[in-house]
CSV table of C-alpha atoms in Angstrom, one decimal:
chain,number,residue,atom,x,y,z
A,10,UNK,CA,264.6,53.4,366.4
A,11,UNK,CA,263.8,53.4,362.6
A,12,UNK,CA,263.4,50.3,360.7
A,13,UNK,CA,262.8,49.7,357.0
A,14,UNK,CA,261.3,46.8,355.5
A,15,UNK,CA,261.0,45.6,351.8
A,16,UNK,CA,258.9,42.9,350.5
A,17,UNK,CA,259.2,40.4,348.8
A,18,UNK,CA,262.7,39.3,349.8
A,19,UNK,CA,263.0,37.7,346.3
A,20,UNK,CA,260.7,37.3,343.2
A,21,UNK,CA,261.1,35.3,340.0
A,22,UNK,CA,258.9,36.8,337.3
A,23,UNK,CA,258.3,36.1,333.5
A,24,UNK,CA,259.0,38.6,330.9
A,25,UNK,CA,255.9,40.7,330.2
A,26,UNK,CA,254.4,40.1,333.7
A,27,UNK,CA,253.5,42.8,336.1
A,28,UNK,CA,255.6,43.7,339.3
A,29,UNK,CA,255.0,45.4,342.5
A,30,UNK,CA,257.7,45.9,345.2
A,31,UNK,CA,257.1,47.5,348.5
A,32,UNK,CA,259.0,49.4,351.2
A,33,UNK,CA,257.8,50.6,354.6
A,34,UNK,CA,259.5,52.7,357.0
A,35,UNK,CA,258.7,52.8,360.5
A,36,UNK,CA,259.8,55.0,363.4
A,37,UNK,CA,260.2,58.1,361.3
A,38,UNK,CA,257.8,60.6,360.1
A,39,UNK,CA,258.0,62.5,356.7
A,40,UNK,CA,261.2,60.6,355.7
A,41,UNK,CA,262.6,61.2,352.1
A,42,UNK,CA,262.2,57.8,350.5
A,43,UNK,CA,264.4,56.4,347.5
A,44,UNK,CA,264.3,53.5,345.1
A,45,UNK,CA,267.7,52.2,344.0
A,46,UNK,CA,268.6,49.3,341.5
A,47,UNK,CA,271.9,47.3,341.0
A,48,UNK,CA,272.2,45.0,338.0
A,49,UNK,CA,274.4,41.9,338.7
A,50,UNK,CA,278.0,43.2,338.5
A,51,UNK,CA,276.7,46.8,338.0
A,52,UNK,CA,276.7,50.2,339.8
A,53,UNK,CA,274.1,51.0,342.1
A,54,UNK,CA,271.6,53.6,340.5
A,55,UNK,CA,269.1,55.8,342.1
A,56,UNK,CA,265.7,55.4,340.2
A,57,UNK,CA,263.3,57.6,342.1
A,58,UNK,CA,263.0,59.8,345.2
A,59,UNK,CA,260.1,61.2,347.1
A,60,UNK,CA,260.1,63.9,349.8
A,61,UNK,CA,256.4,63.8,350.5
A,62,UNK,CA,253.1,61.8,350.2
A,63,UNK,CA,251.9,61.5,346.6
A,64,UNK,CA,255.0,63.2,345.1
A,65,UNK,CA,257.6,61.1,343.3
A,66,UNK,CA,260.5,62.3,341.1
A,67,UNK,CA,262.1,60.1,338.5
A,68,UNK,CA,265.8,60.1,338.3
A,69,UNK,CA,266.5,57.2,335.6
A,70,UNK,CA,264.0,55.9,333.1
A,71,UNK,CA,263.6,52.2,333.1
A,72,UNK,CA,260.3,51.6,332.3
A,73,UNK,CA,259.4,51.4,336.0
A,74,UNK,CA,257.1,53.7,338.0
A,75,UNK,CA,257.0,54.6,341.6
A,76,UNK,CA,254.2,55.7,344.1
A,77,UNK,CA,254.1,57.1,347.6
A,78,UNK,CA,250.5,56.1,348.7
A,79,UNK,CA,251.4,56.8,352.5
A,80,UNK,CA,253.9,58.7,354.6
A,81,UNK,CA,255.7,55.4,355.3
A,82,UNK,CA,255.2,53.5,352.1
A,83,UNK,CA,257.1,53.6,348.7
A,84,UNK,CA,256.0,51.3,345.9
A,85,UNK,CA,257.9,50.4,342.8
A,86,UNK,CA,255.9,48.7,339.9
A,87,UNK,CA,255.7,48.2,336.3
A,88,UNK,CA,252.9,46.5,334.2
A,89,UNK,CA,255.3,44.7,331.8
A,90,UNK,CA,258.8,43.3,333.1
A,91,UNK,CA,261.7,43.2,330.7
A,92,UNK,CA,264.9,40.8,331.1
A,93,UNK,CA,266.8,43.9,331.8
A,94,UNK,CA,264.9,44.5,335.1
A,95,UNK,CA,266.6,41.8,336.8
A,96,UNK,CA,268.7,42.9,339.6
A,97,UNK,CA,268.7,43.9,343.2
A,98,UNK,CA,266.1,46.7,344.3
A,99,UNK,CA,266.9,48.8,347.3
A,100,UNK,CA,264.7,51.1,349.1
A,101,UNK,CA,266.4,53.8,351.2
A,102,UNK,CA,265.4,56.7,353.6
A,103,UNK,CA,267.1,59.8,354.9
A,104,UNK,CA,266.0,62.3,357.6
A,105,UNK,CA,266.1,65.2,355.2
A,106,UNK,CA,268.8,65.7,352.8
A,107,UNK,CA,271.4,63.7,354.5
A,108,UNK,CA,272.7,60.4,355.1
A,109,UNK,CA,270.8,57.5,353.4
A,110,UNK,CA,269.9,54.1,355.1
A,111,UNK,CA,269.1,51.2,353.1
A,112,UNK,CA,266.5,48.4,353.4
A,113,UNK,CA,267.5,44.8,353.0
A,114,UNK,CA,266.7,44.7,349.3
A,115,UNK,CA,264.7,42.5,346.8
A,116,UNK,CA,266.3,40.1,344.4
A,117,UNK,CA,264.4,40.1,341.2
A,118,UNK,CA,264.9,37.6,338.6
A,119,UNK,CA,263.1,38.0,335.1
A,120,UNK,CA,263.1,35.0,333.0
B,11,UNK,CA,279.2,59.8,332.1
B,12,UNK,CA,280.6,58.5,335.3
B,13,UNK,CA,280.0,61.2,337.7
B,14,UNK,CA,281.5,59.3,340.6
B,15,UNK,CA,284.6,57.1,339.9
B,16,UNK,CA,286.4,54.4,342.1
B,17,UNK,CA,289.5,53.9,340.0
B,18,UNK,CA,290.7,50.7,342.0
B,19,UNK,CA,288.4,47.7,341.7
B,20,UNK,CA,290.3,46.0,344.2
B,21,UNK,CA,292.8,46.6,347.1
B,22,UNK,CA,294.6,44.1,349.3
B,23,UNK,CA,296.1,45.3,352.5
B,24,UNK,CA,298.1,43.4,355.3
B,25,UNK,CA,296.1,43.2,358.6
B,26,UNK,CA,297.1,46.1,360.8
B,27,UNK,CA,297.8,48.3,358.0
B,28,UNK,CA,296.1,51.4,356.5
B,29,UNK,CA,293.5,50.9,354.0
B,30,UNK,CA,292.9,53.8,351.4
B,31,UNK,CA,290.1,53.9,349.4
B,32,UNK,CA,289.6,56.5,346.7
B,33,UNK,CA,286.8,58.3,345.0
B,34,UNK,CA,286.8,61.1,342.2
B,35,UNK,CA,283.8,63.0,341.1
B,36,UNK,CA,283.1,65.4,338.3
B,37,UNK,CA,280.0,67.5,339.5
B,38,UNK,CA,281.0,70.8,341.2
B,39,UNK,CA,277.4,70.8,342.7
B,40,UNK,CA,278.1,67.9,345.0
B,41,UNK,CA,278.0,68.8,348.4
B,42,UNK,CA,277.6,65.6,350.4
B,43,UNK,CA,280.0,62.6,350.3
B,44,UNK,CA,279.7,59.2,351.9
B,45,UNK,CA,281.3,55.8,352.1
B,46,UNK,CA,279.2,52.6,352.5
B,47,UNK,CA,280.3,49.1,353.3
B,48,UNK,CA,278.6,46.2,351.5
B,49,UNK,CA,278.8,42.5,351.6
B,50,UNK,CA,277.7,40.4,348.6
B,51,UNK,CA,273.8,40.0,348.5
B,52,UNK,CA,273.4,42.5,351.1
B,53,UNK,CA,272.5,46.0,351.3
B,54,UNK,CA,275.0,48.9,351.9
B,55,UNK,CA,275.6,50.2,355.3
B,56,UNK,CA,276.7,53.8,355.8
B,57,UNK,CA,280.1,54.2,357.4
B,58,UNK,CA,280.9,57.8,357.3
B,59,UNK,CA,279.8,61.0,355.6
B,60,UNK,CA,280.8,64.6,355.3
B,61,UNK,CA,279.3,67.8,353.9
B,62,UNK,CA,281.5,70.0,351.7
B,63,UNK,CA,282.0,72.7,354.5
B,64,UNK,CA,284.5,70.2,356.1
B,65,UNK,CA,287.6,68.6,354.7
B,66,UNK,CA,288.2,65.9,357.2
B,67,UNK,CA,286.1,63.7,359.6
B,68,UNK,CA,287.2,61.0,361.9
B,69,UNK,CA,285.0,58.3,363.5
B,70,UNK,CA,287.1,55.5,365.4
B,71,UNK,CA,289.3,53.9,362.8
B,72,UNK,CA,287.7,55.7,359.9
B,73,UNK,CA,288.7,59.0,358.4
B,74,UNK,CA,287.3,60.7,355.5
B,75,UNK,CA,289.2,63.4,353.7
B,76,UNK,CA,287.5,65.7,351.2
B,77,UNK,CA,289.8,67.7,348.4
B,78,UNK,CA,287.2,69.8,346.8
B,79,UNK,CA,289.5,71.6,344.5
B,80,UNK,CA,290.8,68.2,343.3
B,81,UNK,CA,287.3,66.6,343.3
B,82,UNK,CA,288.5,63.8,345.4
B,83,UNK,CA,287.5,62.2,348.5
B,84,UNK,CA,289.0,59.1,350.3
B,85,UNK,CA,288.4,56.8,353.0
B,86,UNK,CA,291.3,55.7,355.4
B,87,UNK,CA,290.9,52.6,357.6
B,88,UNK,CA,293.5,52.3,360.2
B,89,UNK,CA,294.6,49.1,362.0
B,90,UNK,CA,292.8,47.1,359.2
B,91,UNK,CA,291.2,43.8,360.3
B,92,UNK,CA,289.9,40.7,358.4
B,93,UNK,CA,286.5,41.8,359.1
B,94,UNK,CA,287.1,45.0,357.1
B,95,UNK,CA,287.1,42.7,354.1
B,96,UNK,CA,284.1,43.8,351.9
B,97,UNK,CA,283.1,46.1,349.1
B,98,UNK,CA,283.2,49.9,349.8
B,99,UNK,CA,281.1,52.1,347.7
B,100,UNK,CA,281.7,55.8,347.8
B,101,UNK,CA,278.6,58.4,347.0
B,102,UNK,CA,278.0,61.9,346.4
B,103,UNK,CA,275.0,64.1,346.4
B,104,UNK,CA,274.0,67.6,345.5
B,105,UNK,CA,271.4,69.4,347.6
B,106,UNK,CA,270.1,71.8,345.1
B,107,UNK,CA,266.6,73.1,345.5
B,108,UNK,CA,264.3,70.1,345.3
B,109,UNK,CA,267.2,67.9,344.2
B,110,UNK,CA,267.8,64.8,346.1
B,111,UNK,CA,269.9,62.9,343.6
B,112,UNK,CA,272.7,60.7,344.9
B,113,UNK,CA,275.5,59.0,342.7
B,114,UNK,CA,277.2,55.9,343.7
B,115,UNK,CA,280.7,54.7,342.6
B,116,UNK,CA,281.2,51.2,341.3
B,117,UNK,CA,282.9,50.0,344.4
B,118,UNK,CA,286.4,48.8,345.6
B,119,UNK,CA,286.6,45.3,347.0
B,120,UNK,CA,289.0,45.4,350.0
B,121,UNK,CA,290.6,42.3,351.2
B,122,UNK,CA,292.5,42.4,354.5
B,123,UNK,CA,294.9,39.4,354.9
B,124,UNK,CA,296.3,38.1,358.0
């Protein structure tokens, strides 16, 4: 069975500080991977997707970047956090273009 | 613009009744439609999905109906139970070449009362 793990579970960071969030999928080779963000009270928004190692496409520009260094790993990062980056970050995977399955998420608070 | 819209932010249903959740979309290119269940501070869980080549799919108490001409899809939950109380998100995607973009609705909060 496939499992998806995100780290950290929660993070409190200062404005202007760097950020790195991680996502790992086990039990599935060459999955499509996605990053989503939901502001408090907001709608879930797709940020990035990747269909293969080293290839990432941006969907929404939020001064964030993403990378896929390994087949099973997806990283979301920024060098300088903004207050508006606060929210719930979700990683998801899908077998091909199909149903998406979400990880447990990371709660980010920027102060 | 809002490509996927859930016009009802909340819905209250009596236990044992049918819950009907609705979603409207704008993009003719959408060919995949899904419903997710979400509890507060948790990630969404996929309930049921359809592709645009079918107009109905059943899975237990859940049925999704797709009306392509009306750009509308819905989730029907029969014999609603208090444990069905949650936020329900609809989602749509387009499988154009190299396009793996999904759009979610804002959610409908369903409350099933005894």
